[in-house]
mmCIF file of C-alpha atoms in Angstrom:
data_model
loop_
_atom_site.group_PDB
_atom_site.id
_atom_site.type_symbol
_atom_site.label_atom_id
_atom_site.label_comp_id
_atom_site.label_asym_id
_atom_site.label_seq_id
_atom_site.Cartn_x
_atom_site.Cartn_y
_atom_site.Cartn_z
ATOM 1 C CA MET A 1 207.345 59.440 -34.508
ATOM 2 C CA PHE A 2 207.038 58.204 -30.914
ATOM 3 C CA SER A 3 207.402 54.790 -29.020
ATOM 4 C CA ARG A 4 205.628 52.918 -26.516
ATOM 5 C CA GLN A 5 205.914 50.825 -23.628
ATOM 6 C CA ARG A 6 206.372 47.259 -24.592
ATOM 7 C CA ASN A 7 204.345 45.720 -21.302
ATOM 8 C CA GLY A 8 200.551 45.719 -20.587
ATOM 9 C CA ARG A 9 199.485 45.820 -24.434
ATOM 10 C CA HIS A 10 196.551 43.747 -23.223
ATOM 11 C CA ALA A 11 194.602 43.120 -19.857
ATOM 12 C CA LYS A 12 195.732 39.743 -18.369
ATOM 13 C CA ALA A 13 193.092 36.948 -19.474
ATOM 14 C CA ASP A 14 191.744 36.697 -15.776
ATOM 15 C CA ALA A 15 191.370 40.296 -15.022
ATOM 16 C CA PRO A 16 187.814 41.573 -14.814
ATOM 17 C CA ARG A 17 186.269 43.577 -17.626
ATOM 18 C CA ARG A 18 184.537 46.843 -16.508
ATOM 19 C CA GLY A 19 182.149 48.775 -17.715
ATOM 20 C CA ALA A 20 179.971 47.378 -20.535
ATOM 21 C CA GLU A 21 181.162 44.689 -22.895
ATOM 22 C CA ARG A 22 182.349 45.958 -26.345
ATOM 23 C CA ARG A 23 179.727 44.149 -28.920
ATOM 24 C CA LEU A 24 180.911 41.228 -31.280
ATOM 25 C CA PRO A 25 179.915 41.624 -34.654
ATOM 26 C CA ALA A 26 176.705 39.862 -35.882
ATOM 27 C CA ASP A 27 178.996 37.661 -38.146
ATOM 28 C CA ALA A 28 181.498 36.595 -35.521
ATOM 29 C CA ASP A 29 180.919 33.290 -36.497
ATOM 30 C CA ASP A 30 182.384 34.143 -40.077
ATOM 31 C CA LEU A 31 185.397 35.777 -38.690
ATOM 32 C CA PRO A 32 188.889 34.343 -40.540
ATOM 33 C CA GLN A 33 190.399 31.699 -38.344
ATOM 34 C CA GLU A 34 192.862 33.672 -36.975
ATOM 35 C CA ALA A 35 190.162 35.855 -34.910
ATOM 36 C CA ASP A 36 187.749 34.195 -32.598
ATOM 37 C CA ALA A 37 185.111 35.655 -30.642
ATOM 38 C CA GLN A 38 187.412 34.767 -27.363
ATOM 39 C CA SER A 39 190.434 36.889 -28.840
ATOM 40 C CA LEU A 40 188.314 39.391 -30.231
ATOM 41 C CA GLU A 41 187.433 40.096 -26.307
ATOM 42 C CA ASP A 42 191.006 40.435 -26.029
ATOM 43 C CA LEU A 43 191.804 43.350 -28.666
ATOM 44 C CA GLY A 44 190.882 47.044 -28.680
ATOM 45 C CA PRO A 45 189.352 49.319 -29.456
ATOM 46 C CA TYR A 46 188.683 49.523 -25.751
ATOM 47 C CA ASP A 47 186.302 51.555 -23.553
ATOM 48 C CA GLN A 48 188.183 54.085 -21.834
ATOM 49 C CA ALA A 49 186.754 52.088 -18.570
ATOM 50 C CA GLU A 50 188.349 48.735 -19.639
ATOM 51 C CA ALA A 51 191.836 49.831 -21.373
ATOM 52 C CA PRO A 52 195.308 47.989 -19.969
ATOM 53 C CA ALA A 53 197.258 50.190 -17.972
ATOM 54 C CA GLY A 54 201.099 50.899 -18.575
ATOM 55 C CA VAL A 55 200.715 51.849 -22.022
ATOM 56 C CA ALA A 56 202.055 54.853 -23.681
ATOM 57 C CA ARG A 57 199.827 56.572 -25.180
ATOM 58 C CA LEU A 58 199.071 60.019 -26.993
ATOM 59 C CA ASP A 59 196.033 61.765 -25.782
ATOM 60 C CA LEU A 60 193.793 63.612 -28.070
ATOM 61 C CA GLY A 61 190.601 63.903 -26.347
ATOM 62 C CA ALA A 62 187.842 60.875 -27.377
ATOM 63 C CA LEU A 63 191.192 58.814 -28.587
ATOM 64 C CA LEU A 64 193.839 57.795 -26.594
ATOM 65 C CA VAL A 65 196.459 56.722 -29.525
ATOM 66 C CA PRO A 66 198.829 53.883 -28.661
ATOM 67 C CA ALA A 67 202.355 54.809 -29.077
ATOM 68 C CA ILE A 68 203.929 52.523 -31.719
ATOM 69 C CA ASP A 69 207.418 52.172 -32.786
ATOM 70 C CA GLY A 70 207.655 53.280 -36.856
ATOM 71 C CA VAL A 71 204.250 54.856 -36.946
ATOM 72 C CA ASP A 72 204.144 58.413 -37.844
ATOM 73 C CA LEU A 73 201.341 60.564 -36.436
ATOM 74 C CA ARG A 74 199.645 63.401 -38.643
ATOM 75 C CA VAL A 75 196.401 65.525 -37.484
ATOM 76 C CA GLN A 76 195.023 68.157 -39.032
ATOM 77 C CA ALA A 77 193.225 70.784 -36.795
ATOM 78 C CA ASP A 78 192.194 74.720 -36.212
ATOM 79 C CA ALA A 79 193.853 77.180 -34.168
ATOM 80 C CA GLU A 80 191.684 75.786 -31.158
ATOM 81 C CA GLY A 81 193.330 72.733 -31.769
ATOM 82 C CA ILE A 82 190.384 70.783 -32.315
ATOM 83 C CA ILE A 83 191.332 68.282 -34.593
ATOM 84 C CA GLN A 84 189.096 67.618 -37.888
ATOM 85 C CA GLN A 85 191.411 64.451 -39.104
ATOM 86 C CA VAL A 86 193.637 61.719 -37.504
ATOM 87 C CA VAL A 87 195.902 59.839 -39.704
ATOM 88 C CA LEU A 88 198.676 57.294 -38.696
ATOM 89 C CA VAL A 89 201.129 56.264 -41.120
ATOM 90 C CA HIS A 90 203.401 53.398 -41.414
ATOM 91 C CA GLY A 91 205.443 53.232 -44.989
ATOM 92 C CA ASP A 92 203.362 53.302 -47.902
ATOM 93 C CA SER A 93 200.313 52.538 -45.431
ATOM 94 C CA ALA A 94 197.838 55.194 -43.553
ATOM 95 C CA LEU A 95 195.063 54.211 -41.106
ATOM 96 C CA GLN A 96 192.523 57.318 -40.570
ATOM 97 C CA LEU A 97 190.543 57.003 -37.516
ATOM 98 C CA GLY A 98 187.179 58.682 -36.284
ATOM 99 C CA VAL A 99 184.990 57.966 -33.428
ATOM 100 C CA PHE A 100 181.517 58.835 -33.457
ATOM 101 C CA ALA A 101 178.430 58.689 -30.840
ATOM 102 C CA ALA A 102 176.195 55.256 -30.914
ATOM 103 C CA PRO A 103 172.878 54.488 -28.971
ATOM 104 C CA ARG A 104 173.479 52.468 -25.785
ATOM 105 C CA GLY A 105 171.756 49.502 -26.900
ATOM 106 C CA GLU A 106 172.741 48.771 -30.488
ATOM 107 C CA GLY A 107 175.674 48.834 -32.815
ATOM 108 C CA ILE A 108 175.584 51.228 -35.836
ATOM 109 C CA TRP A 109 178.509 50.032 -38.186
ATOM 110 C CA ASP A 110 176.094 47.910 -40.377
ATOM 111 C CA GLU A 111 173.982 50.980 -41.179
ATOM 112 C CA VAL A 112 177.161 53.177 -41.890
ATOM 113 C CA ARG A 113 178.847 50.624 -43.698
ATOM 114 C CA ALA A 114 175.708 50.456 -46.088
ATOM 115 C CA GLU A 115 175.797 54.286 -46.617
ATOM 116 C CA ILE A 116 179.568 54.513 -47.182
ATOM 117 C CA ARG A 117 179.072 51.826 -49.912
ATOM 118 C CA LYS A 118 176.251 53.806 -51.361
ATOM 119 C CA SER A 119 178.379 57.278 -51.209
ATOM 120 C CA LEU A 120 181.360 55.210 -53.201
ATOM 121 C CA PHE A 121 178.696 53.541 -55.380
ATOM 122 C CA ASP A 122 177.162 56.910 -56.262
ATOM 123 C CA ASP A 123 180.947 58.202 -57.099
ATOM 124 C CA GLY A 124 181.358 55.327 -59.634
ATOM 125 C CA VAL A 125 183.149 52.771 -57.505
ATOM 126 C CA ALA A 126 182.523 49.623 -56.980
ATOM 127 C CA ALA A 127 183.376 48.110 -52.922
ATOM 128 C CA GLU A 128 183.110 44.712 -51.880
ATOM 129 C CA GLU A 129 182.378 43.527 -48.545
ATOM 130 C CA GLU A 130 184.491 40.811 -47.142
ATOM 131 C CA PRO A 131 185.015 39.386 -43.479
ATOM 132 C CA GLY A 132 187.644 40.723 -40.995
ATOM 133 C CA VAL A 133 188.983 40.374 -37.437
ATOM 134 C CA TYR A 134 186.019 42.840 -36.362
ATOM 135 C CA GLY A 135 183.237 41.303 -38.447
ATOM 136 C CA THR A 136 182.430 42.829 -42.298
ATOM 137 C CA GLU A 137 184.406 45.117 -43.814
ATOM 138 C CA LEU A 138 184.307 47.439 -47.164
ATOM 139 C CA ARG A 139 186.970 47.226 -49.519
ATOM 140 C CA ALA A 140 187.307 49.714 -52.383
ATOM 141 C CA ARG A 141 189.948 51.165 -55.137
ATOM 142 C CA VAL A 142 189.467 54.862 -55.652
ATOM 143 C CA ARG A 143 191.485 56.795 -58.182
ATOM 144 C CA THR A 144 192.994 59.920 -56.943
ATOM 145 C CA PRO A 145 195.489 62.242 -58.827
ATOM 146 C CA ASP A 146 198.367 60.185 -58.264
ATOM 147 C CA GLY A 147 196.523 56.838 -59.544
ATOM 148 C CA LEU A 148 194.512 54.286 -57.994
ATOM 149 C CA THR A 149 194.196 53.680 -54.266
ATOM 150 C CA ASP A 150 193.138 50.373 -52.469
ATOM 151 C CA LEU A 151 190.902 51.344 -49.265
ATOM 152 C CA ARG A 152 189.582 49.221 -46.490
ATOM 153 C CA PHE A 153 186.965 50.350 -44.012
ATOM 154 C CA VAL A 154 186.375 48.903 -40.948
ATOM 155 C CA GLY A 155 184.010 49.835 -38.192
ATOM 156 C CA VAL A 156 184.333 48.402 -34.464
ATOM 157 C CA ASP A 157 180.850 49.162 -32.185
ATOM 158 C CA GLY A 158 181.541 49.693 -28.717
ATOM 159 C CA PRO A 159 179.736 50.787 -25.445
ATOM 160 C CA ARG A 160 177.773 53.916 -26.676
ATOM 161 C CA TRP A 161 180.838 54.561 -29.623
ATOM 162 C CA MET A 162 181.922 53.146 -32.891
ATOM 163 C CA VAL A 163 185.197 53.685 -34.166
ATOM 164 C CA ARG A 164 185.783 53.876 -38.258
ATOM 165 C CA GLY A 165 189.222 52.893 -39.367
ATOM 166 C CA VAL A 166 190.280 53.214 -43.127
ATOM 167 C CA TYR A 167 193.673 51.635 -44.152
ATOM 168 C CA GLN A 168 194.921 53.225 -47.293
ATOM 169 C CA GLY A 169 198.100 51.648 -49.488
ATOM 170 C CA PRO A 170 199.510 48.107 -48.953
ATOM 171 C CA ALA A 171 197.556 47.724 -45.533
ATOM 172 C CA ALA A 172 194.360 47.996 -47.254
ATOM 173 C CA VAL A 173 195.191 44.957 -49.240
ATOM 174 C CA ASP A 174 197.244 42.892 -46.723
ATOM 175 C CA PRO A 175 197.733 44.102 -43.112
ATOM 176 C CA GLY A 176 200.616 42.139 -42.784
ATOM 177 C CA THR A 177 202.431 44.628 -44.684
ATOM 178 C CA ALA A 178 201.801 47.072 -41.819
ATOM 179 C CA GLU A 179 201.378 45.293 -38.687
ATOM 180 C CA PRO A 180 202.178 48.569 -36.716
ATOM 181 C CA LEU A 181 199.034 50.139 -37.681
ATOM 182 C CA VAL A 182 197.118 47.237 -36.727
ATOM 183 C CA GLU A 183 198.593 47.014 -33.469
ATOM 184 C CA CYS A 184 197.746 50.714 -33.199
ATOM 185 C CA LEU A 185 193.778 50.003 -33.686
ATOM 186 C CA GLN A 186 193.776 46.938 -31.423
ATOM 187 C CA GLY A 187 195.380 49.255 -28.864
ATOM 188 C CA LEU A 188 193.156 52.087 -29.368
ATOM 189 C CA VAL A 189 191.162 53.849 -26.159
ATOM 190 C CA VAL A 190 187.956 55.426 -26.698
ATOM 191 C CA ALA A 191 187.221 58.161 -24.035
ATOM 192 C CA ARG A 192 183.203 58.705 -24.551
ATOM 193 C CA GLY A 193 182.259 60.900 -21.638
ATOM 194 C CA PRO A 194 178.996 60.280 -20.084
ATOM 195 C CA GLU A 195 177.327 63.251 -22.228
ATOM 196 C CA ALA A 196 174.364 62.741 -24.088
ATOM 197 C CA LYS A 197 175.057 62.921 -27.864
ATOM 198 C CA PRO A 198 173.021 62.707 -30.865
ATOM 199 C CA VAL A 199 173.841 59.077 -32.665
ATOM 200 C CA ARG A 200 176.556 59.385 -34.958
ATOM 201 C CA GLU A 201 177.838 62.618 -33.803
ATOM 202 C CA PRO A 202 181.349 62.857 -34.030
ATOM 203 C CA LEU A 203 183.323 62.588 -30.825
ATOM 204 C CA LEU A 204 185.795 65.592 -29.639
ATOM 205 C CA LEU A 205 189.286 65.433 -30.678
ATOM 206 C CA ARG A 206 191.747 67.663 -29.438
ATOM 207 C CA LEU A 207 195.265 68.379 -29.558
ATOM 208 C CA PRO A 208 197.454 68.107 -26.452
ATOM 209 C CA ARG A 209 197.811 71.267 -24.667
ATOM 210 C CA GLU A 210 201.491 71.925 -25.572
ATOM 211 C CA MET A 211 200.339 71.640 -29.323
ATOM 212 C CA ALA A 212 197.108 73.708 -29.103
ATOM 213 C CA ASP A 213 199.325 76.368 -27.752
ATOM 214 C CA ALA A 214 201.752 76.131 -30.644
ATOM 215 C CA ALA A 215 198.448 76.333 -32.785
ATOM 216 C CA ALA A 216 197.240 79.664 -31.002
ATOM 217 C CA ALA A 217 200.780 81.272 -31.760
ATOM 218 C CA GLN A 218 200.588 80.117 -35.552
ATOM 219 C CA ALA A 219 197.053 81.903 -35.826
ATOM 220 C CA ALA A 220 198.586 84.951 -33.980
ATOM 221 C CA ASP A 221 201.621 85.344 -36.343
ATOM 222 C CA GLY A 222 199.102 85.357 -39.304
ATOM 223 C CA ALA A 223 200.404 81.648 -40.675
ATOM 224 C CA ALA A 224 198.051 78.705 -41.646
ATOM 225 C CA PRO A 225 197.551 76.096 -38.855
ATOM 226 C CA SER A 226 199.822 73.032 -39.638
ATOM 227 C CA LEU A 227 199.476 72.014 -36.070
ATOM 228 C CA THR A 228 201.094 68.658 -35.056
ATOM 229 C CA ASP A 229 204.037 66.899 -36.412
ATOM 230 C CA THR A 230 202.778 66.873 -40.159
ATOM 231 C CA THR A 231 199.606 67.615 -42.055
ATOM 232 C CA PRO A 232 197.919 64.648 -43.720
ATOM 233 C CA SER A 233 198.963 62.854 -46.798
ATOM 234 C CA ASP A 234 198.286 64.706 -50.323
ATOM 235 C CA GLU A 235 196.021 61.591 -51.140
ATOM 236 C CA LEU A 236 193.883 61.944 -47.874
ATOM 237 C CA SER A 237 193.645 65.487 -48.414
ATOM 238 C CA ARG A 238 191.967 65.664 -52.041
ATOM 239 C CA LYS A 239 190.029 62.216 -51.607
ATOM 240 C CA PRO A 240 188.587 62.073 -48.091
ATOM 241 C CA SER A 241 187.144 59.168 -46.928
ATOM 242 C CA PRO A 242 183.375 58.979 -46.918
ATOM 243 C CA ARG A 243 182.346 59.611 -43.327
ATOM 244 C CA PRO A 244 178.908 58.660 -41.552
ATOM 245 C CA ARG A 245 176.107 61.591 -41.750
ATOM 246 C CA ARG A 246 175.186 63.080 -38.491
ATOM 247 C CA ALA A 247 171.899 62.107 -37.329
#
């Protein structure tokens, strides 16, 4: 658990936008009434070049996660501190985050969403597309060892990156039940870097130095790496969400 400063969550309305603009979804005209194209411009995830200053964030490499009261950050990483999974937890809800390389001139969420839907269908799970704050979302209900679990897939296309968020639990049905998780997604910052990368390749996520050192010490002692505050929840570990394939 960690807290954040309350000032500087968004850039000022009249502040210049630096770097490439984040692409609005093609179906922006169909967004819910509480989110129009202008308000979407004021929300993250942000590219690092245009992120608001003065916000406490945890640096995980390609993702800088805002510190929000009441949100528990859980990651799964190896002994070298390379992160395979990032999960934010608030109450009975969770938000799994992933970030991927994308082409310079076009978004990939529409294509990725179609592939996730097909993957779910092949597993016998029906998934429905619905409008959301960032455009078209994908909602499904999956069976886990602990019963049925609701999932909501959200994609945000940015300049040469795509963020995929998967809400689980009550927040997958009603975002109002886990507003701190929504605030985390809206305050997320992507540090893409200038390097050329294959489309859909996961961007490198790593533990902060002190956590990586603790992981290395655990590995030296022969203990299984359980790095970070906690490991992911059982449901997420048993039934990982579908992820985009590499090109």
